[in-house]
Amino acid sequence: VAPVDAVSDSTLRLLGIELDVSEVAFGGLAAGDWVAVSGLWRGDSVVVSDLRPIAPRDTVVVNGSFTEGTGGVQRVGPFALDGRYVAHAEAGDQLRVVGTWSATDGTLSPSAIDAGLFAPDIRTLLIEGFMSQPDRRGAYSIYGSGIVVFTDDPAMRLPEERSVFCIDRTGPVSITQNLSLGMSRNARVDLLERRLAAPDAAAHTALPCAPAPQ
């Protein structure tokens, strides 16, 4: 939730980042207009699925993954936090930050920070999103989900396409790529509808979380 920085025929800029708005209508917006944006984080950018004009407000809102970099600089998504140190967050945790935005130095000054999208007692999750690559510790996640998994091979390459993932919390947390969705909205809807309507078990295993038949 934030004011628009700049708008052109094909791009929209918000809080200093350019949004992927290829599948939403944003005609009539101008710099300074406030919007509420929904979508999926893809690294430090957002693939927008919904965008709505709202009344101006005093604070912006950002939901994203927490990281802490060189020199102790803390970030939520691509945005550096200024003026409030987050003591108990781990890399990959999902945080919701309410605060003010400085276009001068590109920082968020939080007035409130909340954590977590999913209750800890939920054992199985089905999430659409983009996956990060492992860091030097072997930690990786689905951007913006707050789900963090570790691998013994930090050099491994993970799928980078938009996908549906199954997260199993019943033991050591694991992520399984169940279905690659592609970037076209119509293609995604068609694929999901066909999978959900599939009469045979083999075609249906992509949704919901289920082991592939042997």
PDB file of N, CA, C and O in Angstrom, residues 93-157:
ATOM      1  N   ASP A  93      11.860 -14.962   6.990  1.00  0.00           N
ATOM      2  CA  ASP A  93      10.604 -14.739   7.703  1.00  0.00           C
ATOM      3  C   ASP A  93       9.766 -13.692   6.985  1.00  0.00           C
ATOM      4  O   ASP A  93      10.296 -12.727   6.427  1.00  0.00           O
ATOM      5  N   GLN A  94       8.457 -13.871   7.009  1.00  0.00           N
ATOM      6  CA  GLN A  94       7.556 -12.894   6.399  1.00  0.00           C
ATOM      7  C   GLN A  94       7.202 -11.834   7.432  1.00  0.00           C
ATOM      8  O   GLN A  94       6.757 -12.148   8.535  1.00  0.00           O
ATOM      9  N   LEU A  95       7.407 -10.562   7.074  1.00  0.00           N
ATOM     10  CA  LEU A  95       7.065  -9.450   7.953  1.00  0.00           C
ATOM     11  C   LEU A  95       6.118  -8.489   7.245  1.00  0.00           C
ATOM     12  O   LEU A  95       6.209  -8.288   6.039  1.00  0.00           O
ATOM     13  N   ARG A  96       5.239  -7.890   8.019  1.00  0.00           N
ATOM     14  CA  ARG A  96       4.360  -6.825   7.541  1.00  0.00           C
ATOM     15  C   ARG A  96       4.773  -5.538   8.238  1.00  0.00           C
ATOM     16  O   ARG A  96       4.696  -5.437   9.460  1.00  0.00           O
ATOM     17  N   VAL A  97       5.231  -4.580   7.452  1.00  0.00           N
ATOM     18  CA  VAL A  97       5.752  -3.329   7.988  1.00  0.00           C
ATOM     19  C   VAL A  97       4.798  -2.191   7.650  1.00  0.00           C
ATOM     20  O   VAL A  97       4.433  -1.999   6.486  1.00  0.00           O
ATOM     21  N   VAL A  98       4.413  -1.430   8.666  1.00  0.00           N
ATOM     22  CA  VAL A  98       3.654  -0.196   8.488  1.00  0.00           C
ATOM     23  C   VAL A  98       4.567   0.950   8.888  1.00  0.00           C
ATOM     24  O   VAL A  98       5.217   0.899   9.941  1.00  0.00           O
ATOM     25  N   GLY A  99       4.678   1.972   8.037  1.00  0.00           N
ATOM     26  CA  GLY A  99       5.569   3.062   8.370  1.00  0.00           C
ATOM     27  C   GLY A  99       5.601   4.127   7.295  1.00  0.00           C
ATOM     28  O   GLY A  99       4.684   4.246   6.485  1.00  0.00           O
ATOM     29  N   THR A 100       6.678   4.894   7.286  1.00  0.00           N
ATOM     30  CA  THR A 100       6.843   5.962   6.306  1.00  0.00           C
ATOM     31  C   THR A 100       8.006   5.629   5.386  1.00  0.00           C
ATOM     32  O   THR A 100       8.958   4.939   5.776  1.00  0.00           O
ATOM     33  N   TRP A 101       7.908   6.121   4.159  1.00  0.00           N
ATOM     34  CA  TRP A 101       8.883   5.818   3.120  1.00  0.00           C
ATOM     35  C   TRP A 101       9.671   7.063   2.789  1.00  0.00           C
ATOM     36  O   TRP A 101       9.110   8.145   2.589  1.00  0.00           O
ATOM     37  N   SER A 102      11.003   6.933   2.716  1.00  0.00           N
ATOM     38  CA  SER A 102      11.869   8.030   2.306  1.00  0.00           C
ATOM     39  C   SER A 102      12.354   7.777   0.892  1.00  0.00           C
ATOM     40  O   SER A 102      13.152   6.853   0.670  1.00  0.00           O
ATOM     41  N   ALA A 103      11.879   8.584  -0.059  1.00  0.00           N
ATOM     42  CA  ALA A 103      12.347   8.452  -1.439  1.00  0.00           C
ATOM     43  C   ALA A 103      13.790   8.907  -1.580  1.00  0.00           C
ATOM     44  O   ALA A 103      14.489   8.510  -2.509  1.00  0.00           O
ATOM     45  N   THR A 104      14.276   9.716  -0.635  1.00  0.00           N
ATOM     46  CA  THR A 104      15.639  10.246  -0.706  1.00  0.00           C
ATOM     47  C   THR A 104      16.677   9.153  -0.572  1.00  0.00           C
ATOM     48  O   THR A 104      17.615   9.051  -1.372  1.00  0.00           O
ATOM     49  N   ASP A 105      16.526   8.288   0.443  1.00  0.00           N
ATOM     50  CA  ASP A 105      17.507   7.215   0.651  1.00  0.00           C
ATOM     51  C   ASP A 105      16.899   5.818   0.471  1.00  0.00           C
ATOM     52  O   ASP A 105      17.566   4.816   0.702  1.00  0.00           O
ATOM     53  N   GLY A 106      15.615   5.719   0.077  1.00  0.00           N
ATOM     54  CA  GLY A 106      15.005   4.425  -0.212  1.00  0.00           C
ATOM     55  C   GLY A 106      14.809   3.545   1.001  1.00  0.00           C
ATOM     56  O   GLY A 106      14.945   2.321   0.905  1.00  0.00           O
ATOM     57  N   THR A 107      14.492   4.145   2.149  1.00  0.00           N
ATOM     58  CA  THR A 107      14.327   3.357   3.375  1.00  0.00           C
ATOM     59  C   THR A 107      12.905   3.459   3.910  1.00  0.00           C
ATOM     60  O   THR A 107      12.187   4.433   3.671  1.00  0.00           O
ATOM     61  N   LEU A 108      12.518   2.425   4.666  1.00  0.00           N
ATOM     62  CA  LEU A 108      11.260   2.399   5.396  1.00  0.00           C
ATOM     63  C   LEU A 108      11.539   2.677   6.870  1.00  0.00           C
ATOM     64  O   LEU A 108      12.413   2.045   7.471  1.00  0.00           O
ATOM     65  N   SER A 109      10.789   3.607   7.457  1.00  0.00           N
ATOM     66  CA  SER A 109      10.876   3.846   8.895  1.00  0.00           C
ATOM     67  C   SER A 109       9.627   3.244   9.536  1.00  0.00           C
ATOM     68  O   SER A 109       8.535   3.820   9.441  1.00  0.00           O
ATOM     69  N   PRO A 110       9.766   2.075  10.170  1.00  0.00           N
ATOM     70  CA  PRO A 110       8.574   1.359  10.660  1.00  0.00           C
ATOM     71  C   PRO A 110       7.962   2.024  11.892  1.00  0.00           C
ATOM     72  O   PRO A 110       8.661   2.510  12.785  1.00  0.00           O
ATOM     73  N   SER A 111       6.629   2.025  11.927  1.00  0.00           N
ATOM     74  CA  SER A 111       5.908   2.359  13.148  1.00  0.00           C
ATOM     75  C   SER A 111       5.308   1.108  13.775  1.00  0.00           C
ATOM     76  O   SER A 111       4.985   1.099  14.963  1.00  0.00           O
ATOM     77  N   ALA A 112       5.157   0.057  12.977  1.00  0.00           N
ATOM     78  CA  ALA A 112       4.659  -1.229  13.477  1.00  0.00           C
ATOM     79  C   ALA A 112       5.162  -2.343  12.579  1.00  0.00           C
ATOM     80  O   ALA A 112       5.278  -2.168  11.364  1.00  0.00           O
ATOM     81  N   ILE A 113       5.489  -3.489  13.181  1.00  0.00           N
ATOM     82  CA  ILE A 113       5.951  -4.656  12.438  1.00  0.00           C
ATOM     83  C   ILE A 113       5.229  -5.890  12.979  1.00  0.00           C
ATOM     84  O   ILE A 113       5.237  -6.145  14.189  1.00  0.00           O
ATOM     85  N   ASP A 114       4.598  -6.637  12.082  1.00  0.00           N
ATOM     86  CA  ASP A 114       3.945  -7.901  12.446  1.00  0.00           C
ATOM     87  C   ASP A 114       4.604  -9.030  11.680  1.00  0.00           C
ATOM     88  O   ASP A 114       5.160  -8.826  10.594  1.00  0.00           O
ATOM     89  N   ALA A 115       4.522 -10.238  12.228  1.00  0.00           N
ATOM     90  CA  ALA A 115       5.187 -11.386  11.601  1.00  0.00           C
ATOM     91  C   ALA A 115       4.201 -12.517  11.371  1.00  0.00           C
ATOM     92  O   ALA A 115       3.269 -12.717  12.156  1.00  0.00           O
ATOM     93  N   GLY A 116       4.447 -13.242  10.265  1.00  0.00           N
ATOM     94  CA  GLY A 116       3.766 -14.505  10.050  1.00  0.00           C
ATOM     95  C   GLY A 116       2.489 -14.417   9.242  1.00  0.00           C
ATOM     96  O   GLY A 116       1.626 -13.574   9.494  1.00  0.00           O
ATOM     97  N   LEU A 117       2.366 -15.289   8.239  1.00  0.00           N
ATOM     98  CA  LEU A 117       1.147 -15.421   7.444  1.00  0.00           C
ATOM     99  C   LEU A 117       0.312 -16.601   7.898  1.00  0.00           C
ATOM    100  O   LEU A 117      -0.908 -16.578   7.802  1.00  0.00           O
ATOM    101  N   PHE A 118       0.982 -17.660   8.377  1.00  0.00           N
ATOM    102  CA  PHE A 118       0.297 -18.925   8.641  1.00  0.00           C
ATOM    103  C   PHE A 118       0.477 -19.344  10.096  1.00  0.00           C
ATOM    104  O   PHE A 118       1.558 -19.225  10.658  1.00  0.00           O
ATOM    105  N   ALA A 119      -0.612 -19.824  10.698  1.00  0.00           N
ATOM    106  CA  ALA A 119      -0.544 -20.297  12.084  1.00  0.00           C
ATOM    107  C   ALA A 119       0.413 -21.478  12.185  1.00  0.00           C
ATOM    108  O   ALA A 119       0.485 -22.307  11.277  1.00  0.00           O
ATOM    109  N   PRO A 120       1.163 -21.582  13.283  1.00  0.00           N
ATOM    110  CA  PRO A 120       2.161 -22.656  13.408  1.00  0.00           C
ATOM    111  C   PRO A 120       1.571 -24.055  13.453  1.00  0.00           C
ATOM    112  O   PRO A 120       2.271 -25.029  13.187  1.00  0.00           O
ATOM    113  N   ASP A 121       0.262 -24.179  13.782  1.00  0.00           N
ATOM    114  CA  ASP A 121      -0.321 -25.517  13.873  1.00  0.00           C
ATOM    115  C   ASP A 121      -0.839 -26.019  12.528  1.00  0.00           C
ATOM    116  O   ASP A 121      -1.337 -27.141  12.436  1.00  0.00           O
ATOM    117  N   ILE A 122      -0.763 -25.204  11.472  1.00  0.00           N
ATOM    118  CA  ILE A 122      -1.118 -25.682  10.133  1.00  0.00           C
ATOM    119  C   ILE A 122       0.038 -26.533   9.625  1.00  0.00           C
ATOM    120  O   ILE A 122       1.174 -26.071   9.525  1.00  0.00           O
ATOM    121  N   ARG A 123      -0.253 -27.789   9.306  1.00  0.00           N
ATOM    122  CA  ARG A 123       0.818 -28.746   9.019  1.00  0.00           C
ATOM    123  C   ARG A 123       1.170 -28.843   7.537  1.00  0.00           C
ATOM    124  O   ARG A 123       2.296 -29.194   7.186  1.00  0.00           O
ATOM    125  N   THR A 124       0.214 -28.550   6.639  1.00  0.00           N
ATOM    126  CA  THR A 124       0.468 -28.667   5.207  1.00  0.00           C
ATOM    127  C   THR A 124      -0.043 -27.421   4.501  1.00  0.00           C
ATOM    128  O   THR A 124      -1.169 -26.983   4.753  1.00  0.00           O
ATOM    129  N   LEU A 125       0.790 -26.837   3.635  1.00  0.00           N
ATOM    130  CA  LEU A 125       0.437 -25.611   2.919  1.00  0.00           C
ATOM    131  C   LEU A 125       0.584 -25.831   1.422  1.00  0.00           C
ATOM    132  O   LEU A 125       1.485 -26.544   0.972  1.00  0.00           O
ATOM    133  N   LEU A 126      -0.281 -25.207   0.649  1.00  0.00           N
ATOM    134  CA  LEU A 126      -0.181 -25.183  -0.806  1.00  0.00           C
ATOM    135  C   LEU A 126      -0.062 -23.722  -1.204  1.00  0.00           C
ATOM    136  O   LEU A 126      -0.995 -22.942  -0.986  1.00  0.00           O
ATOM    137  N   ILE A 127       1.094 -23.323  -1.762  1.00  0.00           N
ATOM    138  CA  ILE A 127       1.403 -21.915  -1.996  1.00  0.00           C
ATOM    139  C   ILE A 127       1.810 -21.703  -3.446  1.00  0.00           C
ATOM    140  O   ILE A 127       2.618 -22.460  -3.997  1.00  0.00           O
ATOM    141  N   GLU A 128       1.275 -20.640  -4.049  1.00  0.00           N
ATOM    142  CA  GLU A 128       1.732 -20.215  -5.364  1.00  0.00           C
ATOM    143  C   GLU A 128       2.800 -19.142  -5.168  1.00  0.00           C
ATOM    144  O   GLU A 128       2.636 -18.242  -4.342  1.00  0.00           O
ATOM    145  N   GLY A 129       3.895 -19.241  -5.924  1.00  0.00           N
ATOM    146  CA  GLY A 129       4.927 -18.226  -5.768  1.00  0.00           C
ATOM    147  C   GLY A 129       6.164 -18.517  -6.585  1.00  0.00           C
ATOM    148  O   GLY A 129       6.173 -19.379  -7.471  1.00  0.00           O
ATOM    149  N   PHE A 130       7.222 -17.758  -6.264  1.00  0.00           N
ATOM    150  CA  PHE A 130       8.542 -17.923  -6.872  1.00  0.00           C
ATOM    151  C   PHE A 130       9.534 -18.288  -5.777  1.00  0.00           C
ATOM    152  O   PHE A 130       9.470 -17.755  -4.665  1.00  0.00           O
ATOM    153  N   MET A 131      10.456 -19.186  -6.087  1.00  0.00           N
ATOM    154  CA  MET A 131      11.399 -19.677  -5.101  1.00  0.00           C
ATOM    155  C   MET A 131      12.732 -18.947  -5.202  1.00  0.00           C
ATOM    156  O   MET A 131      13.204 -18.625  -6.297  1.00  0.00           O
ATOM    157  N   SER A 132      13.336 -18.668  -4.047  1.00  0.00           N
ATOM    158  CA  SER A 132      14.674 -18.092  -4.018  1.00  0.00           C
ATOM    159  C   SER A 132      15.716 -19.181  -4.246  1.00  0.00           C
ATOM    160  O   SER A 132      15.405 -20.380  -4.162  1.00  0.00           O
ATOM    161  N   GLN A 133      16.948 -18.780  -4.522  1.00  0.00           N
ATOM    162  CA  GLN A 133      18.055 -19.724  -4.581  1.00  0.00           C
ATOM    163  C   GLN A 133      18.693 -19.832  -3.189  1.00  0.00           C
ATOM    164  O   GLN A 133      18.596 -18.900  -2.384  1.00  0.00           O
ATOM    165  N   PRO A 134      19.344 -20.942  -2.869  1.00  0.00           N
ATOM    166  CA  PRO A 134      19.968 -21.079  -1.548  1.00  0.00           C
ATOM    167  C   PRO A 134      21.037 -20.024  -1.312  1.00  0.00           C
ATOM    168  O   PRO A 134      21.773 -19.657  -2.238  1.00  0.00           O
ATOM    169  N   ASP A 135      21.114 -19.515  -0.079  1.00  0.00           N
ATOM    170  CA  ASP A 135      22.208 -18.621   0.281  1.00  0.00           C
ATOM    171  C   ASP A 135      23.406 -19.456   0.733  1.00  0.00           C
ATOM    172  O   ASP A 135      23.391 -20.682   0.623  1.00  0.00           O
ATOM    173  N   ARG A 136      24.444 -18.816   1.244  1.00  0.00           N
ATOM    174  CA  ARG A 136      25.673 -19.539   1.591  1.00  0.00           C
ATOM    175  C   ARG A 136      25.475 -20.537   2.727  1.00  0.00           C
ATOM    176  O   ARG A 136      26.271 -21.461   2.897  1.00  0.00           O
ATOM    177  N   ARG A 137      24.385 -20.360   3.498  1.00  0.00           N
ATOM    178  CA  ARG A 137      24.072 -21.319   4.569  1.00  0.00           C
ATOM    179  C   ARG A 137      23.258 -22.494   4.061  1.00  0.00           C
ATOM    180  O   ARG A 137      23.017 -23.449   4.792  1.00  0.00           O
ATOM    181  N   GLY A 138      22.781 -22.397   2.795  1.00  0.00           N
ATOM    182  CA  GLY A 138      21.889 -23.414   2.258  1.00  0.00           C
ATOM    183  C   GLY A 138      20.429 -23.125   2.511  1.00  0.00           C
ATOM    184  O   GLY A 138      19.581 -23.975   2.248  1.00  0.00           O
ATOM    185  N   ALA A 139      20.095 -21.919   2.987  1.00  0.00           N
ATOM    186  CA  ALA A 139      18.709 -21.561   3.269  1.00  0.00           C
ATOM    187  C   ALA A 139      18.040 -21.023   2.008  1.00  0.00           C
ATOM    188  O   ALA A 139      18.621 -20.244   1.261  1.00  0.00           O
ATOM    189  N   TYR A 140      16.807 -21.459   1.764  1.00  0.00           N
ATOM    190  CA  TYR A 140      16.018 -20.914   0.654  1.00  0.00           C
ATOM    191  C   TYR A 140      14.550 -20.891   1.054  1.00  0.00           C
ATOM    192  O   TYR A 140      14.150 -21.478   2.071  1.00  0.00           O
ATOM    193  N   SER A 141      13.730 -20.201   0.271  1.00  0.00           N
ATOM    194  CA  SER A 141      12.334 -20.041   0.634  1.00  0.00           C
ATOM    195  C   SER A 141      11.498 -19.739  -0.601  1.00  0.00           C
ATOM    196  O   SER A 141      12.033 -19.531  -1.693  1.00  0.00           O
ATOM    197  N   ILE A 142      10.188 -19.715  -0.415  1.00  0.00           N
ATOM    198  CA  ILE A 142       9.285 -19.143  -1.401  1.00  0.00           C
ATOM    199  C   ILE A 142       9.126 -17.680  -1.000  1.00  0.00           C
ATOM    200  O   ILE A 142       8.723 -17.385   0.120  1.00  0.00           O
ATOM    201  N   TYR A 143       9.484 -16.772  -1.909  1.00  0.00           N
ATOM    202  CA  TYR A 143       9.488 -15.351  -1.578  1.00  0.00           C
ATOM    203  C   TYR A 143       8.171 -14.915  -0.930  1.00  0.00           C
ATOM    204  O   TYR A 143       7.094 -15.197  -1.436  1.00  0.00           O
ATOM    205  N   GLY A 144       8.303 -14.221   0.194  1.00  0.00           N
ATOM    206  CA  GLY A 144       7.140 -13.633   0.843  1.00  0.00           C
ATOM    207  C   GLY A 144       6.297 -14.570   1.664  1.00  0.00           C
ATOM    208  O   GLY A 144       5.321 -14.152   2.274  1.00  0.00           O
ATOM    209  N   SER A 145       6.661 -15.862   1.724  1.00  0.00           N
ATOM    210  CA  SER A 145       5.813 -16.837   2.415  1.00  0.00           C
ATOM    211  C   SER A 145       6.177 -17.018   3.884  1.00  0.00           C
ATOM    212  O   SER A 145       5.350 -17.464   4.679  1.00  0.00           O
ATOM    213  N   GLY A 146       7.419 -16.723   4.234  1.00  0.00           N
ATOM    214  CA  GLY A 146       7.881 -16.981   5.595  1.00  0.00           C
ATOM    215  C   GLY A 146       8.312 -18.411   5.836  1.00  0.00           C
ATOM    216  O   GLY A 146       8.674 -18.779   6.954  1.00  0.00           O
ATOM    217  N   ILE A 147       8.283 -19.244   4.795  1.00  0.00           N
ATOM    218  CA  ILE A 147       8.696 -20.642   4.909  1.00  0.00           C
ATOM    219  C   ILE A 147      10.155 -20.758   4.493  1.00  0.00           C
ATOM    220  O   ILE A 147      10.525 -20.412   3.374  1.00  0.00           O
ATOM    221  N   VAL A 148      11.017 -21.217   5.389  1.00  0.00           N
ATOM    222  CA  VAL A 148      12.448 -21.338   5.129  1.00  0.00           C
ATOM    223  C   VAL A 148      12.867 -22.798   5.244  1.00  0.00           C
ATOM    224  O   VAL A 148      12.489 -23.487   6.194  1.00  0.00           O
ATOM    225  N   VAL A 149      13.642 -23.262   4.273  1.00  0.00           N
ATOM    226  CA  VAL A 149      14.120 -24.648   4.221  1.00  0.00           C
ATOM    227  C   VAL A 149      15.623 -24.618   4.006  1.00  0.00           C
ATOM    228  O   VAL A 149      16.155 -23.677   3.399  1.00  0.00           O
ATOM    229  N   PHE A 150      16.318 -25.635   4.485  1.00  0.00           N
ATOM    230  CA  PHE A 150      17.772 -25.713   4.348  1.00  0.00           C
ATOM    231  C   PHE A 150      18.171 -26.922   3.517  1.00  0.00           C
ATOM    232  O   PHE A 150      17.537 -27.977   3.575  1.00  0.00           O
ATOM    233  N   THR A 151      19.231 -26.741   2.740  1.00  0.00           N
ATOM    234  CA  THR A 151      19.804 -27.835   1.966  1.00  0.00           C
ATOM    235  C   THR A 151      21.267 -28.010   2.339  1.00  0.00           C
ATOM    236  O   THR A 151      21.930 -27.045   2.758  1.00  0.00           O
ATOM    237  N   ASP A 152      21.769 -29.225   2.185  1.00  0.00           N
ATOM    238  CA  ASP A 152      23.193 -29.480   2.429  1.00  0.00           C
ATOM    239  C   ASP A 152      24.062 -29.024   1.267  1.00  0.00           C
ATOM    240  O   ASP A 152      25.285 -29.041   1.367  1.00  0.00           O
ATOM    241  N   ASP A 153      23.435 -28.635   0.157  1.00  0.00           N
ATOM    242  CA  ASP A 153      24.169 -28.222  -1.043  1.00  0.00           C
ATOM    243  C   ASP A 153      23.784 -26.796  -1.427  1.00  0.00           C
ATOM    244  O   ASP A 153      22.871 -26.582  -2.232  1.00  0.00           O
ATOM    245  N   PRO A 154      24.469 -25.770  -0.875  1.00  0.00           N
ATOM    246  CA  PRO A 154      24.124 -24.381  -1.194  1.00  0.00           C
ATOM    247  C   PRO A 154      24.282 -24.034  -2.670  1.00  0.00           C
ATOM    248  O   PRO A 154      23.757 -23.003  -3.115  1.00  0.00           O
ATOM    249  N   ALA A 155      24.989 -24.857  -3.438  1.00  0.00           N
ATOM    250  CA  ALA A 155      25.196 -24.578  -4.860  1.00  0.00           C
ATOM    251  C   ALA A 155      24.076 -25.124  -5.740  1.00  0.00           C
ATOM    252  O   ALA A 155      24.087 -24.914  -6.953  1.00  0.00           O
ATOM    253  N   MET A 156      23.123 -25.836  -5.159  1.00  0.00           N
ATOM    254  CA  MET A 156      22.040 -26.415  -5.960  1.00  0.00           C
ATOM    255  C   MET A 156      21.193 -25.313  -6.608  1.00  0.00           C
ATOM    256  O   MET A 156      21.069 -24.220  -6.070  1.00  0.00           O
ATOM    257  N   ARG A 157      20.625 -25.608  -7.797  1.00  0.00           N
ATOM    258  CA  ARG A 157      19.760 -24.666  -8.492  1.00  0.00           C
ATOM    259  C   ARG A 157      18.303 -25.121  -8.336  1.00  0.00           C
ATOM    260  O   ARG A 157      17.978 -26.288  -8.546  1.00  0.00           O
TER     261      ARG A 157
END
